[in-house]
Amino acid sequence: MSLLVAVTWEPQPWVERLGRHLPGREIAVLGEAFDRDRIRFVATWGPKPGCLDDLPNLEAVFSLGAGVDHLMNYPGLPDVPIVRVSQDDLTHRMSEYMVMHCLMYLRDHARFSAAQRAKRWEDDRSPPIASEVRVGVMGFGVLGQDAARKLKTMGFDVAGWSRTPKTVEGFTVYSGEDGLSEFLARTDILISLVPLTPDTRGILNRNLFGKLARDGRLGGPVLINAGRGGLQVESDILACLDDGTLKAATLDVFEKEPLPETSPLWDHSRVTITPHNAAVSEPEATARYIADQIRRHEAGEPFQNLVDRVRGY
Ligand code: NDP
Ligand code: OXD
């Protein structure tokens, strides 16, 4: 069997690890010579048009990330199972990110950091405690639920929002259009972990920000988006920060990546920017996961974390 690595990144770390976790198998690399008839699996992120064509014996495509919007928009996506990454290493990284940023807002880190630079002893006798802050996790799937559990352990008052109704012990889960307004009305920190689909594109906009709670302990609603840049309308985020509809925003993902130097988001005092690294697909853990999935498939078991092409995630 051959596995084709088709990434927009440096392929070598992936080739080395996939080779180690799939001993005795051929690992082909896009851009080098390989026999297209021998390719049974592809592991890819952001494949260039044409590179998944003409693979007559293809059995599955692995997305090298949890999100699959990079594949859903691929013209002529092969009609084989699409398997996305969903494993603990990635999940735990995302939860670290969400817990850290929520705690930074809870403890008003930006204010104390500015005070330190100004050598100012900022008196603060009544900071909120986590249980007084309502976190709303938009996208209550694998990542959203893990982050929610860890935030709850810290004491935050956490609820979720998903596309379909669900029962998750310990949480109120709102769903669909019907549940959105109520979910937003009880949310001080909005975490976005929804996939980018035709239904969710541009969902983080002025209309939605205007429905967030305004009576919370943080002095205004906060947005944390690590879902996808296409979910957010950046001009609305900036305008809402400036007129007080939003108090602050942490953004890991952007309409255009890398974020252009000309973006006003860089200079905004109440925007925290990270370079789409909230939860990276670490090559060792990801290669192990892909090798496990291939072994399952070859043993006649179903792939895990299959993508539904109609839903788009
Ligand atoms: P899951 O598929 O497990 O969860 C997705 C959740 O979003 C589900 O709860 C789903 O609802 C909900 N959802 C989807 N569409 C809608 C909609 N139209 N309205 C309301 N809810 C919706 O995905 P993961 O948790 O594994 O990953 C989520 C996303 O995180 C990825 O798609 C990716 O874009 C992003 N990501 C970002 C990373 C980063 O480093 N910045 C790293 C990894 C992922 P339901 O439960 O009803 O299906
Ligand atoms: C992912 C990502 O989807 O890193 O895994 O964005």
PDB file of C-alpha atoms in Angstrom, residues 87-304:
ATOM      1  CA  GLN A  87      -7.466  12.684  19.066  1.00  0.00           C
ATOM      2  CA  ASP A  88      -6.515  13.672  22.599  1.00  0.00           C
ATOM      3  CA  ASP A  89      -3.330  15.592  21.796  1.00  0.00           C
ATOM      4  CA  LEU A  90      -5.225  18.083  19.635  1.00  0.00           C
ATOM      5  CA  THR A  91      -8.249  18.194  21.930  1.00  0.00           C
ATOM      6  CA  HIS A  92      -6.144  18.929  25.022  1.00  0.00           C
ATOM      7  CA  ARG A  93      -4.231  21.693  23.237  1.00  0.00           C
ATOM      8  CA  MET A  94      -7.493  23.421  22.356  1.00  0.00           C
ATOM      9  CA  SER A  95      -8.741  23.174  25.924  1.00  0.00           C
ATOM     10  CA  GLU A  96      -5.473  24.664  27.219  1.00  0.00           C
ATOM     11  CA  TYR A  97      -6.008  27.598  24.872  1.00  0.00           C
ATOM     12  CA  MET A  98      -9.608  28.176  25.929  1.00  0.00           C
ATOM     13  CA  VAL A  99      -8.954  27.842  29.655  1.00  0.00           C
ATOM     14  CA  MET A 100      -5.962  30.183  29.439  1.00  0.00           C
ATOM     15  CA  HIS A 101      -7.814  32.917  27.550  1.00  0.00           C
ATOM     16  CA  CYS A 102     -10.944  32.692  29.722  1.00  0.00           C
ATOM     17  CA  LEU A 103      -8.797  32.976  32.852  1.00  0.00           C
ATOM     18  CA  MET A 104      -6.959  35.954  31.377  1.00  0.00           C
ATOM     19  CA  TYR A 105     -10.279  37.745  30.878  1.00  0.00           C
ATOM     20  CA  LEU A 106     -11.538  36.676  34.299  1.00  0.00           C
ATOM     21  CA  ARG A 107      -8.387  38.102  35.925  1.00  0.00           C
ATOM     22  CA  ASP A 108      -8.274  41.183  33.655  1.00  0.00           C
ATOM     23  CA  HIS A 109      -4.759  40.273  32.597  1.00  0.00           C
ATOM     24  CA  ALA A 110      -4.523  43.043  29.966  1.00  0.00           C
ATOM     25  CA  ARG A 111      -5.248  45.720  32.587  1.00  0.00           C
ATOM     26  CA  PHE A 112      -2.634  44.471  35.065  1.00  0.00           C
ATOM     27  CA  SER A 113      -0.079  43.952  32.366  1.00  0.00           C
ATOM     28  CA  ALA A 114      -0.536  47.589  31.215  1.00  0.00           C
ATOM     29  CA  ALA A 115      -0.417  48.750  34.848  1.00  0.00           C
ATOM     30  CA  GLN A 116       2.855  46.912  35.383  1.00  0.00           C
ATOM     31  CA  ARG A 117       4.411  48.556  32.315  1.00  0.00           C
ATOM     32  CA  ALA A 118       3.292  51.936  33.724  1.00  0.00           C
ATOM     33  CA  LYS A 119       4.654  50.966  37.221  1.00  0.00           C
ATOM     34  CA  ARG A 120       1.172  51.556  38.577  1.00  0.00           C
ATOM     35  CA  TRP A 121      -0.204  49.669  41.588  1.00  0.00           C
ATOM     36  CA  GLU A 122      -3.735  49.087  40.285  1.00  0.00           C
ATOM     37  CA  ASP A 123      -5.956  48.607  43.310  1.00  0.00           C
ATOM     38  CA  ASP A 124      -8.576  45.937  42.687  1.00  0.00           C
ATOM     39  CA  ARG A 125     -10.600  44.710  45.657  1.00  0.00           C
ATOM     40  CA  SER A 126     -13.565  43.072  43.916  1.00  0.00           C
ATOM     41  CA  PRO A 127     -12.493  40.906  40.994  1.00  0.00           C
ATOM     42  CA  PRO A 128     -15.109  38.389  39.813  1.00  0.00           C
ATOM     43  CA  ILE A 129     -14.759  34.692  40.517  1.00  0.00           C
ATOM     44  CA  ALA A 130     -15.221  32.153  37.693  1.00  0.00           C
ATOM     45  CA  SER A 131     -18.670  31.063  38.845  1.00  0.00           C
ATOM     46  CA  GLU A 132     -19.902  34.620  38.169  1.00  0.00           C
ATOM     47  CA  VAL A 133     -18.814  34.443  34.522  1.00  0.00           C
ATOM     48  CA  ARG A 134     -20.970  32.728  31.911  1.00  0.00           C
ATOM     49  CA  VAL A 135     -19.084  31.030  29.095  1.00  0.00           C
ATOM     50  CA  GLY A 136     -21.013  29.982  25.988  1.00  0.00           C
ATOM     51  CA  VAL A 137     -19.383  27.366  23.792  1.00  0.00           C
ATOM     52  CA  MET A 138     -20.621  27.622  20.238  1.00  0.00           C
ATOM     53  CA  GLY A 139     -19.955  24.269  18.604  1.00  0.00           C
ATOM     54  CA  PHE A 140     -20.453  21.657  21.297  1.00  0.00           C
ATOM     55  CA  GLY A 141     -18.595  18.809  19.603  1.00  0.00           C
ATOM     56  CA  VAL A 142     -15.378  17.054  20.566  1.00  0.00           C
ATOM     57  CA  LEU A 143     -13.359  20.225  21.172  1.00  0.00           C
ATOM     58  CA  GLY A 144     -16.180  22.325  22.579  1.00  0.00           C
ATOM     59  CA  GLN A 145     -17.188  19.693  25.130  1.00  0.00           C
ATOM     60  CA  ASP A 146     -13.653  19.039  26.351  1.00  0.00           C
ATOM     61  CA  ALA A 147     -13.020  22.771  26.792  1.00  0.00           C
ATOM     62  CA  ALA A 148     -16.397  23.104  28.537  1.00  0.00           C
ATOM     63  CA  ARG A 149     -15.572  20.365  31.048  1.00  0.00           C
ATOM     64  CA  LYS A 150     -12.219  21.960  31.896  1.00  0.00           C
ATOM     65  CA  LEU A 151     -13.714  25.440  32.168  1.00  0.00           C
ATOM     66  CA  LYS A 152     -16.382  24.041  34.447  1.00  0.00           C
ATOM     67  CA  THR A 153     -13.678  22.512  36.628  1.00  0.00           C
ATOM     68  CA  MET A 154     -12.243  26.019  36.988  1.00  0.00           C
ATOM     69  CA  GLY A 155     -15.662  27.128  38.175  1.00  0.00           C
ATOM     70  CA  PHE A 156     -17.027  28.921  35.084  1.00  0.00           C
ATOM     71  CA  ASP A 157     -20.753  28.746  34.396  1.00  0.00           C
ATOM     72  CA  VAL A 158     -20.663  26.983  31.009  1.00  0.00           C
ATOM     73  CA  ALA A 159     -23.365  26.187  28.424  1.00  0.00           C
ATOM     74  CA  GLY A 160     -23.145  24.891  24.867  1.00  0.00           C
ATOM     75  CA  TRP A 161     -24.764  25.448  21.495  1.00  0.00           C
ATOM     76  CA  SER A 162     -24.907  22.852  18.730  1.00  0.00           C
ATOM     77  CA  ARG A 163     -26.710  22.296  15.436  1.00  0.00           C
ATOM     78  CA  THR A 164     -28.806  19.378  16.698  1.00  0.00           C
ATOM     79  CA  PRO A 165     -30.366  18.950  20.158  1.00  0.00           C
ATOM     80  CA  LYS A 166     -28.215  16.945  22.558  1.00  0.00           C
ATOM     81  CA  THR A 167     -27.999  15.981  26.190  1.00  0.00           C
ATOM     82  CA  VAL A 168     -24.586  16.360  27.795  1.00  0.00           C
ATOM     83  CA  GLU A 169     -24.471  15.669  31.513  1.00  0.00           C
ATOM     84  CA  GLY A 170     -23.656  18.758  33.543  1.00  0.00           C
ATOM     85  CA  PHE A 171     -24.442  21.317  30.815  1.00  0.00           C
ATOM     86  CA  THR A 172     -27.383  23.116  29.332  1.00  0.00           C
ATOM     87  CA  VAL A 173     -27.058  22.667  25.580  1.00  0.00           C
ATOM     88  CA  TYR A 174     -28.987  25.026  23.316  1.00  0.00           C
ATOM     89  CA  SER A 175     -29.406  24.110  19.670  1.00  0.00           C
ATOM     90  CA  GLY A 176     -30.216  25.481  16.257  1.00  0.00           C
ATOM     91  CA  GLU A 177     -31.603  28.875  15.338  1.00  0.00           C
ATOM     92  CA  ASP A 178     -34.324  28.493  17.984  1.00  0.00           C
ATOM     93  CA  GLY A 179     -31.846  28.159  20.834  1.00  0.00           C
ATOM     94  CA  LEU A 180     -29.327  30.730  19.673  1.00  0.00           C
ATOM     95  CA  SER A 181     -30.788  33.937  21.127  1.00  0.00           C
ATOM     96  CA  GLU A 182     -31.308  32.404  24.572  1.00  0.00           C
ATOM     97  CA  PHE A 183     -27.777  30.965  24.504  1.00  0.00           C
ATOM     98  CA  LEU A 184     -26.274  34.338  23.577  1.00  0.00           C
ATOM     99  CA  ALA A 185     -28.338  36.220  26.172  1.00  0.00           C
ATOM    100  CA  ARG A 186     -26.668  34.192  28.959  1.00  0.00           C
ATOM    101  CA  THR A 187     -23.121  34.449  27.561  1.00  0.00           C
ATOM    102  CA  ASP A 188     -20.319  36.751  28.798  1.00  0.00           C
ATOM    103  CA  ILE A 189     -17.469  34.942  27.027  1.00  0.00           C
ATOM    104  CA  LEU A 190     -18.397  33.483  23.640  1.00  0.00           C
ATOM    105  CA  ILE A 191     -16.126  30.656  22.520  1.00  0.00           C
ATOM    106  CA  SER A 192     -16.432  29.766  18.857  1.00  0.00           C
ATOM    107  CA  LEU A 193     -15.562  26.209  17.897  1.00  0.00           C
ATOM    108  CA  VAL A 194     -18.044  25.600  15.094  1.00  0.00           C
ATOM    109  CA  PRO A 195     -16.821  24.239  11.779  1.00  0.00           C
ATOM    110  CA  LEU A 196     -16.931  26.499   8.731  1.00  0.00           C
ATOM    111  CA  THR A 197     -19.844  25.404   6.545  1.00  0.00           C
ATOM    112  CA  PRO A 198     -22.278  27.280   4.290  1.00  0.00           C
ATOM    113  CA  ASP A 199     -24.549  27.621   7.382  1.00  0.00           C
ATOM    114  CA  THR A 200     -21.904  29.102   9.665  1.00  0.00           C
ATOM    115  CA  ARG A 201     -19.960  31.401   7.321  1.00  0.00           C
ATOM    116  CA  GLY A 202     -20.057  34.940   8.707  1.00  0.00           C
ATOM    117  CA  ILE A 203     -22.058  33.903  11.780  1.00  0.00           C
ATOM    118  CA  LEU A 204     -19.821  35.976  14.106  1.00  0.00           C
ATOM    119  CA  ASN A 205     -21.235  39.313  13.065  1.00  0.00           C
ATOM    120  CA  ARG A 206     -22.705  42.486  14.551  1.00  0.00           C
ATOM    121  CA  ASN A 207     -26.193  41.050  14.768  1.00  0.00           C
ATOM    122  CA  LEU A 208     -24.958  38.118  16.870  1.00  0.00           C
ATOM    123  CA  PHE A 209     -22.628  40.207  19.069  1.00  0.00           C
ATOM    124  CA  GLY A 210     -25.556  42.510  19.840  1.00  0.00           C
ATOM    125  CA  LYS A 211     -27.415  39.577  21.448  1.00  0.00           C
ATOM    126  CA  LEU A 212     -24.681  38.723  23.969  1.00  0.00           C
ATOM    127  CA  ALA A 213     -25.244  39.427  27.675  1.00  0.00           C
ATOM    128  CA  ARG A 214     -24.563  42.998  28.753  1.00  0.00           C
ATOM    129  CA  ASP A 215     -25.073  42.516  32.484  1.00  0.00           C
ATOM    130  CA  GLY A 216     -22.030  40.328  33.200  1.00  0.00           C
ATOM    131  CA  ARG A 217     -19.110  40.768  35.599  1.00  0.00           C
ATOM    132  CA  LEU A 218     -16.547  41.401  32.838  1.00  0.00           C
ATOM    133  CA  GLY A 219     -17.966  44.785  31.852  1.00  0.00           C
ATOM    134  CA  GLY A 220     -18.974  43.651  28.363  1.00  0.00           C
ATOM    135  CA  PRO A 221     -19.000  40.528  26.209  1.00  0.00           C
ATOM    136  CA  VAL A 222     -15.829  38.894  24.980  1.00  0.00           C
ATOM    137  CA  LEU A 223     -15.296  36.787  21.839  1.00  0.00           C
ATOM    138  CA  ILE A 224     -12.789  33.946  21.532  1.00  0.00           C
ATOM    139  CA  ASN A 225     -12.725  32.449  18.024  1.00  0.00           C
ATOM    140  CA  ALA A 226     -10.554  29.446  17.277  1.00  0.00           C
ATOM    141  CA  GLY A 227     -13.059  27.856  14.883  1.00  0.00           C
ATOM    142  CA  ARG A 228     -12.297  29.352  11.491  1.00  0.00           C
ATOM    143  CA  GLY A 229     -11.674  32.833  10.153  1.00  0.00           C
ATOM    144  CA  GLY A 230     -14.558  32.498   7.698  1.00  0.00           C
ATOM    145  CA  LEU A 231     -16.947  32.450  10.658  1.00  0.00           C
ATOM    146  CA  GLN A 232     -16.095  36.024  11.601  1.00  0.00           C
ATOM    147  CA  VAL A 233     -16.803  39.372   9.964  1.00  0.00           C
ATOM    148  CA  GLU A 234     -13.663  41.254  10.936  1.00  0.00           C
ATOM    149  CA  SER A 235     -15.037  44.696  10.109  1.00  0.00           C
ATOM    150  CA  ASP A 236     -17.949  43.988  12.487  1.00  0.00           C
ATOM    151  CA  ILE A 237     -15.586  42.835  15.244  1.00  0.00           C
ATOM    152  CA  LEU A 238     -13.607  46.071  14.978  1.00  0.00           C
ATOM    153  CA  ALA A 239     -16.696  48.264  14.872  1.00  0.00           C
ATOM    154  CA  CYS A 240     -18.266  46.395  17.815  1.00  0.00           C
ATOM    155  CA  LEU A 241     -15.071  46.767  19.875  1.00  0.00           C
ATOM    156  CA  ASP A 242     -15.073  50.471  19.147  1.00  0.00           C
ATOM    157  CA  ASP A 243     -18.712  51.101  20.063  1.00  0.00           C
ATOM    158  CA  GLY A 244     -18.650  48.835  23.144  1.00  0.00           C
ATOM    159  CA  THR A 245     -20.806  46.012  21.774  1.00  0.00           C
ATOM    160  CA  LEU A 246     -17.769  43.816  22.441  1.00  0.00           C
ATOM    161  CA  LYS A 247     -15.315  44.384  25.250  1.00  0.00           C
ATOM    162  CA  ALA A 248     -12.454  42.339  23.812  1.00  0.00           C
ATOM    163  CA  ALA A 249     -11.623  39.582  21.347  1.00  0.00           C
ATOM    164  CA  THR A 250      -9.109  36.756  21.147  1.00  0.00           C
ATOM    165  CA  LEU A 251      -8.693  35.534  17.598  1.00  0.00           C
ATOM    166  CA  ASP A 252      -6.683  32.526  16.488  1.00  0.00           C
ATOM    167  CA  VAL A 253      -8.159  32.365  12.980  1.00  0.00           C
ATOM    168  CA  PHE A 254      -8.733  35.018  10.326  1.00  0.00           C
ATOM    169  CA  GLU A 255     -10.577  35.729   7.102  1.00  0.00           C
ATOM    170  CA  LYS A 256      -7.162  35.687   5.412  1.00  0.00           C
ATOM    171  CA  GLU A 257      -4.181  33.811   6.854  1.00  0.00           C
ATOM    172  CA  PRO A 258      -1.520  34.799   7.611  1.00  0.00           C
ATOM    173  CA  LEU A 259      -3.262  37.936   8.877  1.00  0.00           C
ATOM    174  CA  PRO A 260      -2.064  40.726   6.538  1.00  0.00           C
ATOM    175  CA  GLU A 261       0.219  43.325   8.104  1.00  0.00           C
ATOM    176  CA  THR A 262      -2.296  45.969   7.050  1.00  0.00           C
ATOM    177  CA  SER A 263      -5.089  44.516   9.208  1.00  0.00           C
ATOM    178  CA  PRO A 264      -6.228  46.975  11.917  1.00  0.00           C
ATOM    179  CA  LEU A 265      -6.733  43.958  14.203  1.00  0.00           C
ATOM    180  CA  TRP A 266      -2.970  43.864  14.879  1.00  0.00           C
ATOM    181  CA  ASP A 267      -2.958  47.270  16.569  1.00  0.00           C
ATOM    182  CA  HIS A 268      -6.221  47.116  18.449  1.00  0.00           C
ATOM    183  CA  SER A 269      -5.544  47.335  22.176  1.00  0.00           C
ATOM    184  CA  ARG A 270      -8.371  44.946  23.039  1.00  0.00           C
ATOM    185  CA  VAL A 271      -7.600  42.262  20.451  1.00  0.00           C
ATOM    186  CA  THR A 272      -5.367  39.291  21.235  1.00  0.00           C
ATOM    187  CA  ILE A 273      -3.998  37.549  18.166  1.00  0.00           C
ATOM    188  CA  THR A 274      -2.517  34.072  17.905  1.00  0.00           C
ATOM    189  CA  PRO A 275      -1.283  32.555  14.625  1.00  0.00           C
ATOM    190  CA  HIS A 276      -3.806  29.727  14.098  1.00  0.00           C
ATOM    191  CA  ASN A 277      -2.010  27.592  16.665  1.00  0.00           C
ATOM    192  CA  ALA A 278      -4.728  27.105  19.293  1.00  0.00           C
ATOM    193  CA  ALA A 279      -4.485  23.371  18.641  1.00  0.00           C
ATOM    194  CA  VAL A 280      -1.902  22.285  16.115  1.00  0.00           C
ATOM    195  CA  SER A 281      -1.944  18.802  14.597  1.00  0.00           C
ATOM    196  CA  GLU A 282       1.246  17.532  16.179  1.00  0.00           C
ATOM    197  CA  PRO A 283       2.878  15.175  13.627  1.00  0.00           C
ATOM    198  CA  GLU A 284       3.696  12.285  15.999  1.00  0.00           C
ATOM    199  CA  ALA A 285       0.219  12.060  17.540  1.00  0.00           C
ATOM    200  CA  THR A 286      -1.476  12.631  14.188  1.00  0.00           C
ATOM    201  CA  ALA A 287       0.599  10.000  12.362  1.00  0.00           C
ATOM    202  CA  ARG A 288      -0.168   7.490  15.131  1.00  0.00           C
ATOM    203  CA  TYR A 289      -3.875   8.282  14.779  1.00  0.00           C
ATOM    204  CA  ILE A 290      -3.818   7.846  10.979  1.00  0.00           C
ATOM    205  CA  ALA A 291      -1.889   4.563  11.253  1.00  0.00           C
ATOM    206  CA  ASP A 292      -4.485   3.297  13.777  1.00  0.00           C
ATOM    207  CA  GLN A 293      -7.306   4.237  11.426  1.00  0.00           C
ATOM    208  CA  ILE A 294      -5.643   2.414   8.523  1.00  0.00           C
ATOM    209  CA  ARG A 295      -5.149  -0.684  10.675  1.00  0.00           C
ATOM    210  CA  ARG A 296      -8.798  -0.563  11.772  1.00  0.00           C
ATOM    211  CA  HIS A 297      -9.931  -0.297   8.166  1.00  0.00           C
ATOM    212  CA  GLU A 298      -7.686  -3.156   7.077  1.00  0.00           C
ATOM    213  CA  ALA A 299      -9.061  -5.286   9.924  1.00  0.00           C
ATOM    214  CA  GLY A 300     -12.570  -4.683   8.562  1.00  0.00           C
ATOM    215  CA  GLU A 301     -13.572  -2.138  11.239  1.00  0.00           C
ATOM    216  CA  PRO A 302     -15.141   1.215  10.355  1.00  0.00           C
ATOM    217  CA  PHE A 303     -13.106   4.417  10.283  1.00  0.00           C
ATOM    218  CA  GLN A 304     -13.704   6.740  13.230  1.00  0.00           C
TER     219      GLN A 304
END
